[in-house]
């Protein structure tokens, strides 16, 4: 028996297996293309001839594949071998997909943990790598130390959908930041200002902006959007028109920032003109606040 089996040896799966080997664990591998296992076998891993063999080799099985459908497809020949084992799925997906797969695993007698990897492959195995887990608490309690070889392990709760929810929330925050930063570089670059010259000013400004987030979170949790407002949405809407005009005047497409203006204008039209920017979260929610409160209570 191995300590752990890894299914899927793409860039991330290979990094996971490599970190496990480096920590001194015995690892069994399976990949659709066997050649991808060769480098890891040279480091001490065992290549299984089939997914079923890989599952049977360990009580802890980690899957890291392209999409959830690929996970179902890969494990179809081994579904009867999952009983009594823990399946950890580190494939990127949605909360709904994670909950569905948790049920699928349960019907086959397996404990299930879903995971979200907040790292790129070179970071795996380092303290800076954060991996989110949710699902069967007993499974995380039993295997958390082993999973810690991959990076800092954070357990979020027994709802399997929580890890992908937080994963996607963090990634969308990152891409939102990249959108603004990309536009800023394009705008300054339109006057031949080197990106590296503009960077210190940009990072200092973004650092200051980050200090506003605790107040934003407080307002969202309490629905307090109108007390002590420094810059209300009606003022911001007027300023944002200048952002669009300035961009177009510099031959820079406003497509990355234009959706924010539309959202602000929607909020103003909905009666939030005097409210803080935190109130924009209400424009994104597809269920009214009162309905959400009833569902939660």
PDB file of N, CA, C and O in Angstrom, residues 9 17-18 21-22 27 29 34-47:
ATOM      1  N   UNK A   9      -1.631  13.819 -14.108  1.00  0.00           N
ATOM      2  CA  UNK A   9      -0.266  14.337 -14.028  1.00  0.00           C
ATOM      3  C   UNK A   9      -0.027  15.457 -15.029  1.00  0.00           C
ATOM      4  O   UNK A   9       0.972  15.489 -15.748  1.00  0.00           O
ATOM      5  N   UNK A  17       2.302  15.544  -6.917  1.00  0.00           N
ATOM      6  CA  UNK A  17       2.986  14.270  -6.697  1.00  0.00           C
ATOM      7  C   UNK A  17       4.438  14.494  -6.296  1.00  0.00           C
ATOM      8  O   UNK A  17       4.969  13.814  -5.400  1.00  0.00           O
ATOM      9  N   UNK A  18       5.087  15.465  -6.925  1.00  0.00           N
ATOM     10  CA  UNK A  18       6.475  15.754  -6.597  1.00  0.00           C
ATOM     11  C   UNK A  18       6.646  16.231  -5.168  1.00  0.00           C
ATOM     12  O   UNK A  18       7.588  15.829  -4.473  1.00  0.00           O
ATOM     13  N   UNK A  21       6.266  13.255  -2.783  1.00  0.00           N
ATOM     14  CA  UNK A  21       7.487  12.445  -2.774  1.00  0.00           C
ATOM     15  C   UNK A  21       8.593  13.135  -1.973  1.00  0.00           C
ATOM     16  O   UNK A  21       9.301  12.504  -1.187  1.00  0.00           O
ATOM     17  N   UNK A  22       8.715  14.422  -2.157  1.00  0.00           N
ATOM     18  CA  UNK A  22       9.761  15.181  -1.470  1.00  0.00           C
ATOM     19  C   UNK A  22       9.573  15.149   0.041  1.00  0.00           C
ATOM     20  O   UNK A  22      10.547  15.203   0.799  1.00  0.00           O
ATOM     21  N   UNK A  27       4.093   7.174  -2.994  1.00  0.00           N
ATOM     22  CA  UNK A  27       3.083   7.701  -3.908  1.00  0.00           C
ATOM     23  C   UNK A  27       2.870   6.751  -5.078  1.00  0.00           C
ATOM     24  O   UNK A  27       3.837   6.300  -5.716  1.00  0.00           O
ATOM     25  N   UNK A  29       0.882   6.541  -8.823  1.00  0.00           N
ATOM     26  CA  UNK A  29       0.432   7.476  -9.844  1.00  0.00           C
ATOM     27  C   UNK A  29      -0.392   6.781 -10.919  1.00  0.00           C
ATOM     28  O   UNK A  29      -0.181   5.603 -11.210  1.00  0.00           O
ATOM     29  N   UNK A  34       0.902   7.498 -19.927  1.00  0.00           N
ATOM     30  CA  UNK A  34       1.869   6.954 -18.952  1.00  0.00           C
ATOM     31  C   UNK A  34       3.222   7.646 -18.972  1.00  0.00           C
ATOM     32  O   UNK A  34       3.910   7.688 -17.946  1.00  0.00           O
ATOM     33  N   UNK A  35       3.621   8.210 -20.094  1.00  0.00           N
ATOM     34  CA  UNK A  35       4.945   8.828 -20.188  1.00  0.00           C
ATOM     35  C   UNK A  35       5.121   9.962 -19.188  1.00  0.00           C
ATOM     36  O   UNK A  35       6.244  10.247 -18.743  1.00  0.00           O
ATOM     37  N   UNK A  36       4.012  10.609 -18.812  1.00  0.00           N
ATOM     38  CA  UNK A  36       4.112  11.732 -17.880  1.00  0.00           C
ATOM     39  C   UNK A  36       4.516  11.279 -16.476  1.00  0.00           C
ATOM     40  O   UNK A  36       4.891  12.111 -15.647  1.00  0.00           O
ATOM     41  N   UNK A  37       4.419   9.999 -16.204  1.00  0.00           N
ATOM     42  CA  UNK A  37       4.792   9.494 -14.882  1.00  0.00           C
ATOM     43  C   UNK A  37       6.272   9.168 -14.770  1.00  0.00           C
ATOM     44  O   UNK A  37       6.789   8.976 -13.661  1.00  0.00           O
ATOM     45  N   UNK A  38       6.982   9.116 -15.886  1.00  0.00           N
ATOM     46  CA  UNK A  38       8.351   8.602 -15.882  1.00  0.00           C
ATOM     47  C   UNK A  38       9.291   9.375 -14.966  1.00  0.00           C
ATOM     48  O   UNK A  38      10.064   8.793 -14.204  1.00  0.00           O
ATOM     49  N   UNK A  39       9.240  10.705 -15.020  1.00  0.00           N
ATOM     50  CA  UNK A  39      10.141  11.506 -14.192  1.00  0.00           C
ATOM     51  C   UNK A  39       9.870  11.292 -12.715  1.00  0.00           C
ATOM     52  O   UNK A  39      10.793  11.251 -11.891  1.00  0.00           O
ATOM     53  N   UNK A  40       8.608  11.116 -12.348  1.00  0.00           N
ATOM     54  CA  UNK A  40       8.240  10.912 -10.949  1.00  0.00           C
ATOM     55  C   UNK A  40       8.589   9.491 -10.493  1.00  0.00           C
ATOM     56  O   UNK A  40       8.980   9.282  -9.338  1.00  0.00           O
ATOM     57  N   UNK A  41       8.447   8.535 -11.395  1.00  0.00           N
ATOM     58  CA  UNK A  41       8.853   7.168 -11.077  1.00  0.00           C
ATOM     59  C   UNK A  41      10.351   7.130 -10.783  1.00  0.00           C
ATOM     60  O   UNK A  41      10.815   6.429  -9.876  1.00  0.00           O
ATOM     61  N   UNK A  42      11.104   7.917 -11.526  1.00  0.00           N
ATOM     62  CA  UNK A  42      12.558   7.981 -11.306  1.00  0.00           C
ATOM     63  C   UNK A  42      12.892   8.527  -9.925  1.00  0.00           C
ATOM     64  O   UNK A  42      13.982   8.272  -9.399  1.00  0.00           O
ATOM     65  N   UNK A  43      11.940   9.244  -9.342  1.00  0.00           N
ATOM     66  CA  UNK A  43      12.148   9.808  -7.999  1.00  0.00           C
ATOM     67  C   UNK A  43      11.571   8.922  -6.898  1.00  0.00           C
ATOM     68  O   UNK A  43      11.607   9.290  -5.727  1.00  0.00           O
ATOM     69  N   UNK A  44      10.983   7.779  -7.301  1.00  0.00           N
ATOM     70  CA  UNK A  44      10.509   6.842  -6.305  1.00  0.00           C
ATOM     71  C   UNK A  44       9.038   6.520  -6.321  1.00  0.00           C
ATOM     72  O   UNK A  44       8.567   5.670  -5.557  1.00  0.00           O
ATOM     73  N   UNK A  45       8.271   7.184  -7.179  1.00  0.00           N
ATOM     74  CA  UNK A  45       6.844   6.888  -7.261  1.00  0.00           C
ATOM     75  C   UNK A  45       6.612   5.561  -7.981  1.00  0.00           C
ATOM     76  O   UNK A  45       7.482   5.058  -8.695  1.00  0.00           O
ATOM     77  N   UNK A  46       5.408   5.008  -7.806  1.00  0.00           N
ATOM     78  CA  UNK A  46       5.011   3.778  -8.480  1.00  0.00           C
ATOM     79  C   UNK A  46       3.910   4.124  -9.483  1.00  0.00           C
ATOM     80  O   UNK A  46       2.917   4.766  -9.127  1.00  0.00           O
ATOM     81  N   UNK A  47       4.079   3.720 -10.725  1.00  0.00           N
ATOM     82  CA  UNK A  47       3.076   3.963 -11.750  1.00  0.00           C
ATOM     83  C   UNK A  47       2.113   2.787 -11.805  1.00  0.00           C
ATOM     84  O   UNK A  47       2.530   1.641 -11.987  1.00  0.00           O
TER      85      UNK A  47
END
